Amino acid sequence: MKRNALRATALWLVALALLVACGDRKDPVKINPAFSNYIAAFSSGLISSESAIVIKLNDPIGPTDIDLEDLFDFDPGIDGEVVVKDNRTLEFIPDERLPSGEVINGSFDIGKLMLMPEGMETFEFQFQVTKQDFLVRITDMSPYDQQNFQYIQVKGNVLTSDVINLDELEQTFSFYQDDDKFAPTWTSDESRKHHEFVIDSVLRGDAQTQFLIEWDASDLDLEIEGQEEQVIPAINDFTLIKSEVIQHPKQFLRLVFSDPLNASQTLKGMIKIGRYDDFDYNVENNEVKVYPKKRFSGWQTVQLFSGIENSLGYKTQETVSRSVHFEDIKPAVKFLGDGVILPQSGNLEIPFEAVNLNAVDLRVIQIYEDNVAQFLQVNQLDGENELKRVGRLVFREKIDLLTENPIDRGKWNTFSVNLSEKMATEPGAIYRVQLSFRKGYSLYPCSDEGGDEEETEIQEDWDYSMDSESSYWDGAENYWSYDPWNYGNDYNWSERDNPCSPSYYGGKRTASRNFLASDIGLIVKRGSGKKLNVYAVDINTTEPLSGVELELVNYQQQGVANARTAAEGKAEMELSGKPFLLVASRGDQRGYLRLDDGSSLSLSKFDVAGTKVQKGLKGFVYGERGVWRPGDSLYLTCMIENNLEPLPENHPVILEMYNPRGQMHRRLVKNKGVNGVYSFRTRTEDDAPTGMWRAVVKVGGASFTKNLRIEDIKPNRLKINLAFDTEILTSNSGNVMSGKLSSKWLHGAPASGLKAIVEAGIKQGVTKFDRYAEYEFQDPVRKYYSDSREIFTGALSQEGSTEVNFELEEAYEAPGMLKVQFTTRVFEKGGAYSIDNYSIPYSPFPHYVGIKTPKGDAARACCSPIPIIRWK
């Protein structure tokens, strides 16, 4: 929601911004500037259909018995409830979504809350609900398998101008391929305006088909409908299906093919853009990214010559030509880096980048030194909330982006502005620098004529004088930073990303950054006590800074401690309360550091546990080893250190042992130790439960804990070997197969008499022959599945071995070579067992026939005159 404060003059311009190019228009509401003495902020402009309607008062709301719902009235009517957000803010929460695109007049009976001048008992205001709209795009189509292109996955996204829920998208959108309807998987980002869908198992048939997306939002009371079509190529059609230009962060041409590509092929000379064919390539699945070594602009002819291979070796047969538009990067401006503090005070050189612009508008808001503590109450150093309470516009100027040498303005270029040369800067102040641009500054090529004339008219509306804009800061406080170029009357959501439309420009394109000129770097460390260690360094040289005046202030901006850094740049400060802010001063320089809990650096990636001192005592508990078995003796020792004074003579030190169930197992008391070392001897029973035990040593009110691992330890393991006489099982070997199972303990002794179980199952393998790499022996149509079965159960001999015999089933319907998967278990004493898995190839056919994978007639690769597996 956008909230605009009242201002004393030209306030009618705020209401004028409510008019938009679409929907029914209402007369703008002219607001009496005198209301700025009573109302700080209110809902206006474009708001979301789920937004609350807010009125923020200058003064706190006292106790009242009136029905708060009676304070609000709307045309058209809105049902809802009023919530008191804080003692100055009322929020009207609608029961239902606000109607899309509707201009709503509101009235607030402020006279029921406070005594108002005659004629000002009711505050009239106006806002408009964002008109919902959809932008649908298919982003990707890719096969699942590098070898089987029958099914593909379709991905896309839907951008909405206003928020929408996933269940509403599901009832609005339908996805078809001929008579088949698909149920997509939807995901949304946090804004609920960017949604992505995934369609699985879209079939590529013998002929090309149409994939259709339809949307109809009439069930949501929205007049939005449309459709998007996409051709699904036939399974035997290897072709280019999409080409698009990506401009940012680096310009490249994205080519999407119907089949996965051969990633090892050389594409040099196969792709040409205009007259150029020298590019860098990146091949991934069915995509080729073409990176030009020079920037292209405008329309270019892209040629893809025949001979580009897919992953199966098939090549394109024809040359394809496409006209693509290498659209220039849209006008934009941004700051470099993300820091706030600029070293070398007195030289505020601020670097920034711009593209397709010949000028920018510079605005500087100064947050005064006396107000920095108040500003940091609701902001970090880079924040912008409630600027009008603490700052003021102090400078405004158009900056021409001139350079001595010609530059390519169609790409990002670096510029800088030195604030010290343009305005007098004050030490200790924070400056919020804003860079924005207008349509008249754009170098983006647009086809419309008469643009200069249109821009002159717009500029007259936007180009406030410094005095007029400064008057804004004399009005009531604004919730958000001032937006001098709001959406305006000509804003059209569907044109928001079109640089040739006025809807592209305005405050939403503004780059903003806070800057503090200071050489002082601050580090603060605090433990659990009442002392604070502060370190001050020079940002330029990293050398310690001595003589830096330090002041700690609380949230109410009252000083709680003062200190000065010593020669090593360190100061120790005693706390008398909880500090909120550290202010450092050295000459005319200042440094600020918030000390609230939320501003401290995250230590989650570091081990900072340390040892916590309890009542002046430190304790350490250790044992003679790390793991014990049930029934073992435990020798535990506790070392006690007391920095204040030794423990009194005969002071009891208590050991309590708890089993994994949390039950106390034993309690021992020692009254004597040697130099603060106390030893405890204990044991567990033979049938004690295993797991993590806990030893707790108590000394007075302090306690120290150590976890004890009581476990059953397996003394040994087994080595298992199952071997057959042949490396490849074939149908010529006969149906009965024999092998030998043997097992030994790791120390070498045979696993005599242990129980063994062997299971076998036949699974689909991959048929390949090194001498016939260009032939395909696998039938892609057939699939083979087989359940595992137990082929041996018995005991090993005294030598730890046994014969394993089994009979193979016939598998003439297999797609090619199979493999036999064996799972062997040998059981140890106590019920535990060792397991071994391995597999060997199984050929069910005496001969194989393959076809050559490039296009052409089938050719035999072996000696069988009759194919066992046939292809169409």
Coordinates of N, CA, C and O in Angstrom, one line a residue, residues 425-538:
T425 N 28.9 20.1 2.9 CA 28.5 18.9 3.7 C 28.8 19.2 5.2 O 29.8 19.8 5.5
E426 N 28.0 18.6 6.1 CA 28.2 18.8 7.5 C 28.7 17.5 8.1 O 28.2 16.4 7.8
P427 N 29.7 17.6 9.0 CA 30.2 16.4 9.7 C 29.2 15.8 10.5 O 28.4 16.4 11.2
G428 N 29.1 14.5 10.5 CA 28.2 13.7 11.3 C 26.8 13.5 10.7 O 26.0 12.7 11.2
A429 N 26.5 14.2 9.6 CA 25.2 14.1 9.0 C 25.2 12.8 8.1 O 26.3 12.5 7.5
I430 N 24.1 12.3 7.9 CA 23.9 11.2 6.9 C 23.1 11.8 5.7 O 22.1 12.5 5.9
Y431 N 23.6 11.4 4.5 CA 23.0 12.0 3.3 C 22.3 10.8 2.5 O 23.0 9.8 2.2
R432 N 21.0 11.0 2.2 CA 20.4 10.0 1.4 C 20.4 10.6 0.0 O 19.8 11.6 -0.3
V433 N 21.1 9.9 -0.9 CA 21.3 10.3 -2.3 C 20.3 9.5 -3.2 O 20.3 8.3 -3.1
Q434 N 19.6 10.2 -4.0 CA 18.6 9.6 -4.9 C 19.0 10.0 -6.4 O 19.2 11.1 -6.7
L435 N 19.0 9.0 -7.2 CA 19.3 9.2 -8.7 C 18.1 8.6 -9.4 O 17.7 7.5 -9.2
S436 N 17.5 9.5 -10.2 CA 16.3 9.1 -11.0 C 16.4 9.6 -12.4 O 17.3 10.4 -12.7
F437 N 15.5 9.3 -13.2 CA 15.5 9.7 -14.6 C 14.1 9.8 -15.2 O 13.2 9.2 -14.7
R438 N 14.0 10.6 -16.3 CA 12.7 10.8 -16.9 C 12.8 10.3 -18.3 O 13.9 9.9 -18.8
K439 N 11.7 10.3 -19.0 CA 11.6 9.8 -20.4 C 12.5 10.6 -21.3 O 13.1 10.1 -22.3
G440 N 12.6 11.9 -21.0 CA 13.4 12.8 -21.8 C 14.9 12.5 -21.8 O 15.7 12.9 -22.6
Y441 N 15.4 11.8 -20.7 CA 16.8 11.4 -20.6 C 17.1 10.1 -21.3 O 18.3 9.7 -21.3
S442 N 16.1 9.4 -21.8 CA 16.3 8.0 -22.3 C 16.9 8.1 -23.7 O 16.5 8.9 -24.5
L443 N 17.8 7.1 -23.9 CA 18.4 6.9 -25.2 C 17.9 5.7 -25.9 O 18.4 5.2 -26.9
Y444 N 16.9 5.1 -25.2 CA 16.3 3.9 -25.8 C 15.6 4.1 -27.1 O 14.7 5.1 -27.1
P445 N 15.8 3.4 -28.1 CA 15.2 3.7 -29.4 C 13.7 3.3 -29.4 O 13.3 2.2 -29.0
C446 N 12.9 4.3 -29.7 CA 11.4 4.1 -29.8 C 11.0 4.6 -31.2 O 11.5 5.5 -31.8
S447 N 10.0 3.9 -31.7 CA 9.5 4.2 -33.1 C 8.6 5.3 -33.2 O 8.3 5.8 -34.2
D448 N 8.0 5.8 -32.0 CA 7.0 6.8 -32.1 C 7.6 8.2 -32.4 O 8.7 8.5 -32.1
E449 N 6.9 9.0 -33.2 CA 7.3 10.3 -33.6 C 6.8 11.4 -32.6 O 5.8 11.1 -32.0
G450 N 7.4 12.5 -32.6 CA 6.9 13.6 -31.8 C 7.1 13.4 -30.4 O 6.4 14.0 -29.5
G451 N 8.1 12.6 -30.0 CA 8.4 12.3 -28.6 C 8.9 13.5 -27.8 O 8.5 13.7 -26.7
D452 N 9.6 14.4 -28.5 CA 10.1 15.6 -27.8 C 9.0 16.5 -27.3 O 9.0 17.1 -26.3
E453 N 8.0 16.6 -28.2 CA 6.9 17.5 -27.8 C 6.1 16.9 -26.6 O 5.8 17.6 -25.7
E454 N 5.9 15.6 -26.6 CA 5.2 15.0 -25.5 C 6.0 15.1 -24.2 O 5.4 15.4 -23.2
E455 N 7.3 15.0 -24.3 CA 8.1 15.0 -23.1 C 8.1 16.4 -22.5 O 8.2 16.6 -21.3
T456 N 8.1 17.5 -23.4 CA 8.0 18.8 -22.8 C 6.8 19.0 -22.0 O 6.9 19.6 -20.9
E457 N 5.7 18.5 -22.4 CA 4.5 18.6 -21.6 C 4.6 17.9 -20.3 O 4.2 18.4 -19.2
I458 N 5.1 16.7 -20.3 CA 5.3 15.9 -19.1 C 6.3 16.5 -18.2 O 6.1 16.6 -16.9
Q459 N 7.3 17.0 -18.7 CA 8.4 17.6 -17.8 C 7.8 18.8 -17.1 O 8.2 19.1 -16.0
E460 N 7.0 19.6 -17.7 CA 6.4 20.7 -17.0 C 5.6 20.3 -15.8 O 5.6 21.0 -14.8
D461 N 5.0 19.2 -15.9 CA 4.2 18.7 -14.7 C 5.1 18.1 -13.6 O 4.9 18.2 -12.4
W462 N 6.2 17.5 -14.0 CA 7.1 16.8 -13.1 C 8.2 17.7 -12.5 O 8.7 17.5 -11.4
D463 N 8.6 18.7 -13.2 CA 9.8 19.5 -12.9 C 9.4 20.6 -11.9 O 9.3 21.7 -12.2
Y464 N 9.2 20.2 -10.6 CA 8.9 21.2 -9.6 C 10.1 22.0 -9.3 O 11.3 21.6 -9.5
S465 N 9.9 23.2 -9.0 CA 11.0 24.1 -8.5 C 11.5 23.6 -7.2 O 10.8 22.9 -6.5
M466 N 12.7 24.0 -6.8 CA 13.3 23.6 -5.5 C 12.4 24.1 -4.4 O 12.2 23.4 -3.4
D467 N 11.9 25.3 -4.5 CA 11.1 25.9 -3.4 C 9.8 25.1 -3.3 O 9.3 24.8 -2.2
S468 N 9.2 24.7 -4.4 CA 7.9 24.0 -4.4 C 8.1 22.6 -3.8 O 7.3 22.1 -2.9
E469 N 9.2 21.9 -4.2 CA 9.5 20.6 -3.6 C 9.8 20.7 -2.1 O 9.5 19.8 -1.3
S470 N 10.6 21.7 -1.8 CA 10.9 21.8 -0.4 C 9.7 22.0 0.5 O 9.8 21.6 1.7
S471 N 8.7 22.6 0.0 CA 7.5 22.8 0.8 C 6.9 21.5 1.3 O 6.1 21.4 2.3
Y472 N 7.2 20.4 0.5 CA 6.7 19.1 0.9 C 7.2 18.7 2.3 O 6.5 18.1 3.1
W473 N 8.4 19.1 2.6 CA 9.1 18.7 3.9 C 8.5 19.5 5.0 O 8.8 19.2 6.2
D474 N 7.7 20.5 4.8 CA 7.1 21.3 5.8 C 5.8 20.7 6.3 O 5.2 21.2 7.3
G475 N 5.3 19.7 5.5 CA 4.0 19.2 5.9 C 4.2 18.0 6.9 O 5.2 17.9 7.5
A476 N 3.1 17.3 7.1 CA 3.1 16.2 8.0 C 4.0 15.1 7.6 O 4.3 14.9 6.4
E477 N 4.4 14.3 8.5 CA 5.4 13.2 8.3 C 4.8 12.2 7.3 O 3.7 11.8 7.4
N478 N 5.7 11.7 6.4 CA 5.3 10.7 5.4 C 5.8 9.3 5.9 O 7.0 9.2 6.4
Y479 N 5.0 8.3 5.7 CA 5.5 6.9 6.2 C 6.7 6.5 5.4 O 7.6 5.9 5.9
W480 N 6.7 6.7 4.1 CA 7.7 6.2 3.2 C 8.5 7.4 2.7 O 8.2 8.5 2.8
S481 N 9.6 7.1 2.0 CA 10.4 8.2 1.4 C 9.6 8.9 0.3 O 8.8 8.3 -0.4
Y482 N 9.9 10.1 0.1 CA 9.1 10.9 -0.8 C 9.4 10.4 -2.3 O 10.5 10.2 -2.7
D483 N 8.3 10.3 -3.0 CA 8.3 9.9 -4.4 C 7.9 11.0 -5.2 O 6.7 11.2 -5.4
P484 N 8.8 11.8 -5.8 CA 8.4 13.0 -6.5 C 7.8 12.7 -7.9 O 7.1 13.6 -8.4
W485 N 8.0 11.5 -8.4 CA 7.4 11.2 -9.7 C 6.5 9.9 -9.5 O 7.0 8.8 -9.7
N486 N 5.3 10.1 -9.1 CA 4.4 8.9 -8.8 C 3.9 8.4 -10.1 O 4.3 8.9 -11.2
Y487 N 3.0 7.4 -10.1 CA 2.6 6.8 -11.3 C 1.9 7.8 -12.2 O 2.1 7.7 -13.4
G488 N 1.1 8.7 -11.7 CA 0.5 9.7 -12.5 C -0.7 9.2 -13.3 O -1.1 8.1 -13.2
N489 N -1.3 10.1 -14.1 CA -2.5 9.8 -14.8 C -2.3 8.8 -15.9 O -3.3 8.1 -16.3
D490 N -1.1 8.8 -16.5 CA -0.9 7.9 -17.7 C -0.4 6.5 -17.3 O 0.0 5.8 -18.2
Y491 N -0.4 6.2 -16.1 CA 0.1 4.9 -15.7 C -0.7 3.7 -16.2 O -1.9 3.7 -16.0
N492 N -0.1 2.8 -16.9 CA -0.8 1.6 -17.4 C 0.1 0.4 -17.0 O 1.2 0.3 -17.5
W493 N -0.5 -0.5 -16.2 CA 0.3 -1.6 -15.7 C 0.9 -2.5 -16.8 O 2.0 -2.9 -16.7
S494 N 0.1 -2.7 -17.8 CA 0.6 -3.6 -18.9 C 1.8 -3.0 -19.7 O 2.6 -3.6 -20.4
E495 N 2.0 -1.6 -19.5 CA 3.1 -0.9 -20.2 C 4.2 -0.6 -19.2 O 5.1 0.2 -19.5
R496 N 4.2 -1.2 -18.0 CA 5.2 -0.8 -16.9 C 6.6 -1.1 -17.3 O 7.5 -0.5 -16.7
D497 N 6.8 -2.1 -18.2 CA 8.2 -2.4 -18.6 C 8.6 -2.0 -20.0 O 9.5 -2.5 -20.5
N498 N 7.8 -1.1 -20.5 CA 8.0 -0.6 -21.9 C 8.7 0.8 -21.8 O 8.0 1.8 -21.4
P499 N 10.0 0.9 -22.1 CA 10.7 2.2 -22.0 C 10.1 3.3 -22.9 O 10.5 4.4 -22.7
C500 N 9.3 2.9 -23.9 CA 8.7 3.9 -24.8 C 7.4 4.4 -24.2 O 6.7 5.2 -24.9
S501 N 7.0 4.0 -23.0 CA 5.8 4.4 -22.4 C 6.1 5.2 -21.1 O 7.0 4.9 -20.4
P502 N 5.3 6.3 -20.8 CA 5.5 7.0 -19.6 C 5.4 6.1 -18.4 O 5.9 6.4 -17.3
S503 N 4.6 5.0 -18.5 CA 4.4 4.1 -17.3 C 5.7 3.4 -16.8 O 5.7 2.9 -15.7
Y504 N 6.7 3.4 -17.7 CA 8.0 2.8 -17.3 C 8.7 3.7 -16.3 O 9.5 3.2 -15.4
Y505 N 8.5 5.0 -16.3 CA 9.3 6.0 -15.5 C 8.6 6.3 -14.2 O 7.5 6.0 -14.0
G506 N 9.3 7.1 -13.4 CA 8.7 7.5 -12.1 C 9.6 7.0 -11.0 O 10.7 6.5 -11.1
G507 N 9.1 7.2 -9.8 CA 9.9 6.9 -8.6 C 10.3 5.5 -8.4 O 11.3 5.2 -7.8
K508 N 9.6 4.5 -9.0 CA 9.9 3.1 -8.9 C 11.2 2.8 -9.6 O 11.8 1.7 -9.3
R509 N 11.8 3.7 -10.4 CA 13.1 3.5 -11.1 C 14.2 4.2 -10.3 O 15.3 4.2 -10.8
T510 N 13.9 4.8 -9.2 CA 14.9 5.6 -8.5 C 15.9 4.7 -7.7 O 15.5 3.7 -7.1
A511 N 17.2 5.0 -7.9 CA 18.2 4.3 -7.1 C 18.5 5.2 -5.9 O 18.8 6.4 -6.0
S512 N 18.5 4.7 -4.6 CA 18.7 5.4 -3.4 C 19.7 4.8 -2.6 O 19.8 3.5 -2.5
R513 N 20.5 5.6 -1.9 CA 21.5 5.0 -1.0 C 21.9 6.1 0.0 O 22.0 7.3 -0.3
N514 N 22.1 5.7 1.3 CA 22.6 6.5 2.3 C 24.1 6.5 2.4 O 24.7 5.5 2.2
F515 N 24.6 7.7 2.7 CA 26.1 7.8 2.8 C 26.5 8.6 4.0 O 25.8 9.7 4.4
L516 N 27.5 8.2 4.7 CA 28.1 8.9 5.9 C 29.6 9.0 5.6 O 30.3 8.0 5.4
A517 N 30.0 10.3 5.6 CA 31.4 10.5 5.4 C 32.2 10.4 6.7 O 32.0 11.2 7.6
S518 N 33.0 9.3 6.8 CA 33.7 9.1 8.1 C 34.9 8.2 7.8 O 34.8 7.2 7.0
D519 N 36.0 8.4 8.5 CA 37.1 7.5 8.5 C 37.1 6.5 9.7 O 38.0 5.7 9.9
I520 N 36.1 6.6 10.5 CA 36.1 5.8 11.8 C 35.4 4.5 11.6 O 34.2 4.5 11.2
G521 N 36.1 3.4 11.8 CA 35.5 2.1 11.8 C 35.4 1.6 13.3 O 36.3 1.8 14.1
L522 N 34.2 1.0 13.6 CA 33.9 0.6 15.0 C 33.7 -0.9 15.1 O 33.0 -1.5 14.2
I523 N 34.2 -1.5 16.1 CA 33.9 -2.9 16.4 C 33.6 -2.9 17.9 O 34.3 -2.4 18.8
V524 N 32.5 -3.6 18.3 CA 32.1 -3.7 19.7 C 31.9 -5.1 20.0 O 31.3 -5.9 19.3
K525 N 32.5 -5.5 21.2 CA 32.4 -6.9 21.7 C 31.8 -6.8 23.1 O 32.2 -6.0 23.9
R526 N 30.8 -7.7 23.3 CA 30.2 -7.8 24.6 C 30.0 -9.2 25.1 O 29.5 -10.0 24.3
G527 N 30.3 -9.5 26.3 CA 30.0 -10.8 26.9 C 28.7 -10.8 27.7 O 27.8 -10.0 27.5
S528 N 28.7 -11.7 28.7 CA 27.5 -11.8 29.5 C 27.6 -10.8 30.7 O 26.6 -10.7 31.5
G529 N 28.7 -10.1 30.9 CA 28.9 -9.2 32.0 C 28.4 -7.8 31.7 O 27.6 -7.6 30.7
K530 N 28.9 -6.8 32.4 CA 28.4 -5.5 32.3 C 29.5 -4.6 31.7 O 29.6 -3.4 31.8
K531 N 30.5 -5.2 30.9 CA 31.5 -4.5 30.3 C 31.4 -4.6 28.8 O 31.0 -5.6 28.3
L532 N 31.8 -3.5 28.1 CA 31.7 -3.4 26.7 C 33.1 -3.0 26.2 O 33.7 -2.1 26.6
N533 N 33.7 -3.8 25.2 CA 35.0 -3.5 24.6 C 34.7 -2.9 23.3 O 34.1 -3.5 22.4
V534 N 35.3 -1.7 23.1 CA 35.1 -0.9 21.8 C 36.5 -0.8 21.2 O 37.5 -0.4 21.9
Y535 N 36.5 -1.0 19.9 CA 37.8 -0.9 19.1 C 37.5 0.1 18.0 O 36.5 -0.1 17.2
A536 N 38.3 1.1 17.8 CA 38.2 2.1 16.8 C 39.4 2.0 15.8 O 40.6 2.0 16.3
V537 N 39.2 2.0 14.5 CA 40.3 1.9 13.6 C 40.0 2.9 12.4 O 38.9 3.3 12.2
D538 N 41.1 3.2 11.7 CA 41.0 4.1 10.6 C 40.6 3.2 9.4 O 41.3 2.2 9.0

